[in-house]
Amino acid sequence: MDGFSEQKVLYHTGSLSGYRPLQNLGSDYLSATHSFRQPLCGNKEGWGPLSPFRYDFTPCFIDVWIASVSAFGLIFGLGAVWLLKKRQEEYSSRKNFHFWFKQVLLALFAADVIVQLVFQILSYGAIAYGDFRVWTTALEIVSLGVIFAVQWLEHSRLRHANGVVLFYWLLLIIASAVKLRSLISQQLYAKNLSYFITFCVGVGLAIAAFAVEWLWPRDNGITGYEAIVDEDECPVEYATVFSRLTFDWMTPMMRYGYKAFLTENDLWALARPDQTKNTGFAFDSAWEKELEKNPEKPSLTMVLIRAFGGPYAVAGFFKIGNDIAQYVQPQLLRLLISFIGSYKTENPQPIIQGVAISLGMFACGLFQTTMVHQYFQRSFETGMRIKGGLASAIYRKSLKLSNEGRATKTTGDIVNYMAVDAQRLQDVTQFAQQLWSAPFQIVICMISLYQLVGWSMMAGIVVMIFMMPIQGFVSKIMRTMQKTQMKNKDARSRLINEIINNMKSIKLYAWGGAFMNKLNYVRNEKELKNLRKIAAAQAVANFTWNSAPFFVSCSTFAVFVLTQDRPMTTEIVFPALALFNLLTFPLAVLPMVITALVEASVAVSRIRDFLCAEEIQSDAVNVKPAPRSLERRPSSSGTVLSPGTATRSARHSKTSSILHTRESFLASLAELVPGNPHCYPVFLEIFGR
């Protein structure tokens, strides 16, 4: 910035950062007119959002932030209260110092907000009843009551701080900090010191309440019989929402791994939702419901969605946040280039605007990183649970197969179901969300490109449309080859199983060479040749989609140069190149998505056919309890059962049965050998044994 520009900025704003001179700050937060110039806002600056007097938000617009946080606490807080009321108390806990201290802090903060409300009503006068700022403060008081209830219930029902409470305090501190900065810029401390001090005390109490809720270690004060806690319990079970977002619960393991080599014994136990007994139960429950609806042809896909689709749907929301954030970056880059270019003109933009853009890019990158890691975390968890549930179901099904079912489902097939097909369904969870995310990203990219280069972006769309049929044709071929590949794997598994079961005969008759040739034929001539074909098709798919961004950008820039009258400046080229680079991922990931979905569809059909195979009859054998034989003896009052004679009765019954059987045997023997009675003692001796 040259000397003339600096003098101009100082003359117009009184500051190089763009602030107005202190004698012309406009209206303060507690000022109000006699009538509403704008609906629900009695301040003369109106809703803004930017103040016409200073580089700041208007008083009414600042309270929109406070009202949003209060609405968040009210809505989600009521939901948290409902969920906590349904949750049973995990233990009988006493109200210790930590509990009462945070409740007292909340009560003091609520009292401070009530005092602020009184100042506002006295300042606004007759229009206080309809001013948005008054209703915002009242809504904040109501939300604090809900948060008080959440903190009261969570003490005995949760082992960690509630996420709604933590986010409420964090967002309220951020909104209050923005409001405090505005009050300072308005010099409210010189006009109404009492309100300013009250608001500052409230900000301090909010920070203290947030620190106590988040950073203070919780001592639940368990009384009575204490539950035995597994030392290897996974910390994610009781991690706070911030710890989950930042993966802070992994820090002890990382610290220990830095100092020493980790072994299997050093790892934590699986979290309860990830344990096989829970995943197997969830799958079995969903499978039984599906059999009731569609007994002839149940849908395994719907079963997996019902059993494990909840966390995966939440992962979709994280994916949306990541997609939007990464396409905001090029727009901020365009604004930053425009800000830098403004200093070559006579009207440079304020420095504070460039700082805000830079901080926005940093915050956007931080938000994007958080979202994408949470997305992958839930995707991997869902895949692991799917594999665990399927492995459990396949194993139990293999124990109940009938003879007809075992004739078509060999041991090698069952091993493939658990090792190959279940693994492919686990892998597809990493890419399935891209089925909608990739087109969503492409649409956002095209809209952003339209804002930069206009209708020239249609050339890129034509190139993408031209490549889609090619990819569809390649995907159809790959699906056919994947089915063939799975059949070849089953044939190889059956042959290996046959060789192992008949190893003695093969060695005895020296058939090793013949069986080895047969195995090599299945492996080399069938499996490997088909794998080469699949690899060639995959290479064609990767080439078409990896080259797509280059052809899209080349065609777009060529049409722009030929049709547009304006030059391609840095404000157009660099954001456009950033968008084209972002376009590379959705275009490149589509082949992997299609391949994974093709493999998963084959795996689903195979596992479904196995789970629907014929089972043994569960009621074929009916095992009843053994009857008790009790001797009855007469008495004066009737027949009395003597438990002590039960054993003697059983022995007498057994002896009678033996004598009866012996007599029947001798009669039959006399009929068979009537002329040889001297043989009877020999048979009697044998029979007696």
XYZ file of C-alpha atoms in Angstrom, residues 285-672:
388
model
C -33.045 -60.152 14.636
C -33.126 -58.336 11.292
C -32.971 -61.640 9.382
C -35.934 -63.089 11.274
C -38.011 -59.986 10.533
C -37.097 -60.193 6.853
C -38.076 -63.880 6.723
C -41.480 -62.989 8.134
C -42.022 -60.415 5.366
C -40.431 -62.277 2.441
C -40.095 -65.968 3.277
C -39.572 -66.979 -0.356
C -36.823 -64.522 -1.338
C -35.520 -62.447 1.581
C -33.360 -59.419 0.842
C -29.962 -59.593 2.509
C -29.340 -55.943 1.618
C -32.363 -54.811 3.630
C -31.256 -57.007 6.519
C -27.847 -55.330 6.610
C -29.450 -51.882 6.396
C -31.783 -52.609 9.319
C -29.050 -54.139 11.455
C -26.133 -51.783 10.783
C -27.469 -48.888 8.711
C -27.945 -46.348 11.519
C -24.294 -45.330 12.077
C -23.694 -45.526 8.335
C -26.485 -43.014 7.732
C -24.856 -40.678 10.266
C -21.631 -41.055 8.287
C -23.525 -39.689 5.291
C -24.132 -36.393 7.110
C -20.418 -36.106 7.841
C -19.759 -36.789 4.162
C -22.087 -33.956 3.147
C -20.236 -31.567 5.463
C -16.901 -32.621 4.002
C -18.091 -32.229 0.403
C -19.502 -28.754 0.983
C -16.428 -27.576 2.910
C -13.932 -28.647 0.276
C -15.805 -26.733 -2.448
C -15.994 -23.606 -0.298
C -12.190 -23.391 -0.368
C -11.949 -22.330 -4.065
C -14.531 -19.603 -3.442
C -12.495 -18.274 -0.525
C -9.394 -18.465 -2.718
C -11.149 -16.309 -5.305
C -12.052 -13.755 -2.630
C -8.477 -13.736 -1.341
C -7.089 -13.113 -4.840
C -9.637 -10.338 -5.299
C -8.605 -8.830 -1.946
C -4.936 -8.813 -2.963
C -5.784 -7.339 -6.354
C -7.756 -4.504 -4.758
C -4.510 -2.931 -3.529
C -3.576 -2.187 -7.133
C -6.678 0.020 -7.411
C -7.732 3.254 -5.768
C -10.214 1.522 -3.421
C -8.343 -1.161 -1.466
C -10.335 -3.436 0.809
C -9.797 -3.251 4.594
C -7.084 -5.465 6.040
C -9.579 -6.999 8.434
C -11.411 -8.457 5.433
C -8.276 -10.257 4.249
C -7.680 -11.554 7.764
C -11.269 -12.819 7.908
C -10.864 -14.622 4.564
C -7.622 -16.267 5.719
C -9.179 -17.380 8.995
C -12.177 -18.657 7.043
C -9.927 -20.811 4.860
C -8.228 -22.216 7.960
C -11.549 -22.926 9.687
C -12.915 -24.508 6.525
C -9.904 -26.821 6.251
C -10.179 -27.760 9.923
C -13.887 -28.491 9.563
C -13.285 -30.557 6.436
C -10.612 -32.663 8.155
C -12.878 -33.332 11.129
C -15.789 -34.351 8.939
C -13.854 -36.694 6.664
C -12.220 -38.536 9.580
C -15.553 -39.030 11.327
C -16.994 -40.312 8.060
C -14.265 -42.915 7.620
C -14.422 -43.892 11.290
C -18.098 -44.794 11.050
C -17.667 -46.415 7.643
C -14.947 -48.736 8.927
C -16.958 -49.526 12.054
C -19.985 -50.428 9.937
C -17.896 -52.663 7.687
C -16.395 -54.452 10.671
C -19.827 -55.031 12.201
C -21.205 -56.349 8.912
C -18.384 -58.860 8.627
C -18.769 -59.954 12.250
C -22.523 -60.408 11.944
C -22.246 -62.337 8.673
C -19.477 -64.602 9.978
C -21.586 -65.456 13.013
C -24.670 -66.174 10.893
C -22.739 -68.278 8.351
C -21.138 -70.363 11.103
C -24.460 -71.090 12.815
C -26.067 -71.882 9.469
C -23.334 -74.401 8.650
C -24.200 -76.331 11.824
C -27.854 -76.658 10.788
C -27.485 -77.672 7.138
C -29.385 -80.773 6.058
C -27.879 -83.533 3.943
C -29.335 -81.955 0.812
C -27.842 -78.604 1.783
C -24.415 -80.101 2.462
C -24.439 -81.761 -0.928
C -24.373 -78.359 -2.661
C -22.512 -76.316 -0.005
C -19.130 -77.848 0.710
C -16.672 -76.826 3.386
C -14.639 -74.886 0.840
C -17.713 -72.879 -0.170
C -18.483 -72.037 3.447
C -14.893 -70.881 3.988
C -15.187 -68.626 0.926
C -18.425 -67.120 2.233
C -16.713 -66.078 5.458
C -13.279 -65.142 4.083
C -14.074 -63.643 0.671
C -17.724 -62.631 0.376
C -18.039 -61.178 3.879
C -14.776 -59.284 3.341
C -16.095 -57.754 0.118
C -19.196 -56.530 1.895
C -16.925 -54.988 4.507
C -14.839 -53.283 1.817
C -17.839 -51.857 -0.016
C -18.776 -49.719 2.992
C -15.726 -47.560 2.270
C -17.051 -46.618 -1.183
C -20.831 -47.042 -1.090
C -21.430 -43.449 0.034
C -19.583 -42.276 -3.064
C -22.485 -43.550 -5.127
C -24.383 -40.357 -4.276
C -21.462 -38.222 -3.082
C -19.566 -38.301 -6.381
C -22.509 -36.946 -8.458
C -23.191 -34.420 -5.684
C -19.605 -33.162 -5.849
C -19.721 -33.028 -9.641
C -22.894 -30.902 -9.529
C -21.370 -28.471 -7.003
C -18.218 -28.248 -9.097
C -20.177 -27.512 -12.257
C -22.183 -24.776 -10.516
C -18.975 -23.196 -9.211
C -17.396 -23.390 -12.654
C -20.466 -21.744 -14.159
C -19.961 -18.779 -11.836
C -16.376 -18.497 -13.073
C -16.450 -19.325 -16.803
C -20.160 -19.191 -17.634
C -21.636 -21.554 -20.203
C -18.177 -22.704 -21.243
C -18.475 -25.358 -18.541
C -21.018 -27.151 -20.751
C -18.082 -28.425 -22.801
C -16.844 -30.276 -19.739
C -20.289 -31.752 -19.105
C -20.412 -33.054 -22.685
C -17.064 -34.780 -22.175
C -18.288 -36.451 -18.957
C -21.547 -37.568 -20.572
C -19.571 -39.061 -23.443
C -17.439 -41.111 -21.025
C -20.301 -42.510 -18.937
C -21.532 -45.105 -21.512
C -17.975 -46.372 -21.859
C -17.772 -46.889 -18.116
C -21.168 -48.592 -18.049
C -20.094 -51.051 -20.738
C -16.868 -51.844 -18.880
C -18.800 -52.328 -15.619
C -21.156 -54.813 -17.250
C -18.210 -56.851 -18.505
C -16.580 -56.741 -15.065
C -19.738 -57.994 -13.371
C -19.838 -61.053 -15.626
C -16.167 -61.781 -15.028
C -16.584 -61.386 -11.263
C -19.271 -64.072 -11.205
C -17.003 -66.367 -13.202
C -14.134 -65.646 -10.825
C -16.176 -66.609 -7.767
C -17.164 -69.908 -9.411
C -13.503 -70.621 -10.133
C -12.608 -69.927 -6.510
C -15.310 -72.310 -5.322
C -14.031 -75.017 -7.670
C -10.481 -74.592 -6.380
C -11.641 -74.703 -2.755
C -13.634 -77.885 -3.358
C -10.661 -79.521 -5.059
C -8.272 -78.596 -2.248
C -10.741 -79.911 0.317
C -11.070 -83.176 -1.616
C -7.287 -83.572 -1.800
C -6.865 -83.004 1.935
C -9.644 -85.435 2.879
C -8.277 -88.195 0.632
C -4.570 -87.638 1.170
C -3.923 -91.252 2.275
C -5.475 -92.721 -0.848
C -3.661 -90.246 -3.090
C -0.307 -91.159 -1.547
C -1.103 -94.875 -1.623
C -1.950 -94.980 -5.314
C 0.578 -92.257 -6.320
C -2.105 -89.936 -7.680
C -0.319 -86.787 -6.503
C 0.770 -85.702 -9.972
C -2.686 -86.121 -11.464
C -4.390 -84.120 -8.742
C -1.679 -81.444 -8.882
C -2.207 -81.066 -12.624
C -5.939 -80.741 -12.040
C -5.380 -78.103 -9.346
C -2.945 -76.170 -11.550
C -5.479 -76.214 -14.355
C -8.168 -74.662 -12.174
C -5.755 -72.112 -10.727
C -3.733 -71.144 -13.804
C -6.012 -71.788 -16.745
C -9.225 -70.556 -15.147
C -8.563 -68.225 -12.203
C -5.416 -66.436 -13.369
C -6.625 -65.973 -16.936
C -9.879 -64.514 -15.679
C -7.933 -62.245 -13.303
C -5.930 -60.933 -16.244
C -9.157 -60.073 -18.040
C -10.490 -58.307 -14.941
C -7.247 -56.332 -14.610
C -7.441 -55.265 -18.256
C -11.031 -54.084 -17.817
C -10.047 -52.242 -14.632
C -7.186 -50.542 -16.480
C -9.559 -49.339 -19.199
C -11.962 -47.980 -16.569
C -9.176 -46.203 -14.679
C -7.771 -44.678 -17.864
C -11.112 -43.261 -18.959
C -11.896 -41.674 -15.604
C -8.374 -40.518 -14.715
C -8.080 -38.747 -18.042
C -11.550 -37.218 -17.675
C -10.491 -34.162 -15.571
C -7.814 -33.264 -18.124
C -10.248 -33.435 -21.027
C -12.900 -31.542 -19.029
C -10.569 -28.661 -18.086
C -8.986 -28.510 -21.545
C -12.330 -28.347 -23.328
C -13.735 -25.788 -20.847
C -10.795 -23.377 -21.160
C -10.709 -23.768 -24.944
C -14.387 -22.886 -25.297
C -13.969 -19.990 -22.831
C -11.128 -18.460 -24.860
C -13.039 -18.847 -28.131
C -16.430 -17.570 -26.931
C -15.801 -15.077 -24.108
C -14.669 -11.479 -24.574
C -13.092 -11.126 -21.125
C -9.541 -12.299 -20.435
C -8.638 -15.260 -18.235
C -7.365 -13.492 -15.133
C -5.914 -15.052 -12.012
C -9.302 -14.714 -10.306
C -10.657 -17.184 -12.878
C -7.729 -19.490 -13.604
C -6.604 -20.451 -10.078
C -10.074 -21.143 -8.609
C -10.991 -23.035 -11.796
C -7.846 -25.174 -11.552
C -8.624 -25.847 -7.889
C -12.124 -26.963 -8.861
C -10.776 -29.198 -11.614
C -8.376 -30.783 -9.129
C -11.292 -31.439 -6.790
C -13.208 -32.893 -9.711
C -10.475 -35.507 -10.143
C -11.489 -37.471 -7.037
C -15.201 -38.051 -7.763
C -14.417 -38.933 -11.356
C -11.591 -41.286 -10.367
C -13.466 -42.941 -7.513
C -16.488 -43.891 -9.603
C -14.709 -46.886 -11.222
C -13.760 -48.207 -7.783
C -17.305 -47.671 -6.549
C -18.789 -49.537 -9.479
C -16.267 -52.361 -9.116
C -16.894 -52.664 -5.380
C -20.669 -52.634 -5.879
C -20.417 -55.321 -8.556
C -18.372 -57.541 -6.256
C -20.708 -56.824 -3.342
C -23.822 -57.696 -5.363
C -22.296 -61.061 -6.254
C -21.338 -61.654 -2.615
C -24.832 -60.723 -1.409
C -26.515 -63.192 -3.761
C -24.128 -65.996 -2.753
C -24.532 -65.460 0.992
C -28.307 -65.110 0.650
C -28.538 -68.426 -1.203
C -26.484 -70.088 1.519
C -28.577 -68.665 4.352
C -31.724 -69.845 2.559
C -30.396 -73.402 2.112
C -32.382 -76.310 3.540
C -31.884 -77.028 7.229
C -32.417 -80.095 9.372
C -35.808 -80.406 11.036
C -35.606 -78.911 14.474
C -38.496 -81.110 15.692
C -37.203 -84.389 14.201
C -35.972 -85.545 17.617
C -38.110 -84.822 20.646
C -36.193 -85.249 23.890
C -38.454 -85.508 26.922
C -37.451 -85.635 30.598
C -37.040 -89.133 32.103
C -40.142 -90.325 34.054
C -39.840 -90.846 37.788
C -41.173 -94.168 39.187
C -42.327 -93.701 42.806
C -43.607 -96.520 45.034
C -46.985 -95.960 46.633
C -47.736 -97.280 50.136
C -51.154 -97.191 51.822
C -51.836 -95.124 54.892
C -54.778 -94.190 56.989
C -55.336 -91.015 55.061
C -54.752 -92.487 51.620
C -51.902 -93.373 49.340
C -48.518 -91.906 50.248
C -45.546 -91.683 47.883
C -42.252 -92.820 49.423
C -39.297 -91.017 47.809
C -36.869 -93.373 49.513
C -38.213 -96.336 47.561
C -37.759 -94.764 44.148
C -34.393 -96.456 43.598
C -35.646 -99.843 44.780
C -38.662 -99.567 42.486
C -36.405 -98.814 39.565
C -34.209 -101.832 40.371
C -37.240 -104.115 40.748
C -38.607 -102.931 37.418
C -35.252 -103.542 35.725
C -34.921 -107.056 37.259
C -38.455 -108.013 36.198
C -37.737 -106.798 32.704
C -34.540 -108.891 32.542
C -36.295 -112.058 33.784
C -39.082 -111.565 31.299
C -36.596 -111.065 28.492
C -34.652 -114.206 29.598
C -37.750 -116.388 29.562
C -38.700 -115.122 26.121
C -35.171 -115.865 24.894
C -35.250 -119.488 26.217
C -38.588 -120.108 24.554
C -37.272 -118.840 21.248
C -34.112 -120.953 21.686
C -36.150 -124.119 22.289
C -37.976 -123.496 19.026
C -34.713 -123.005 17.121
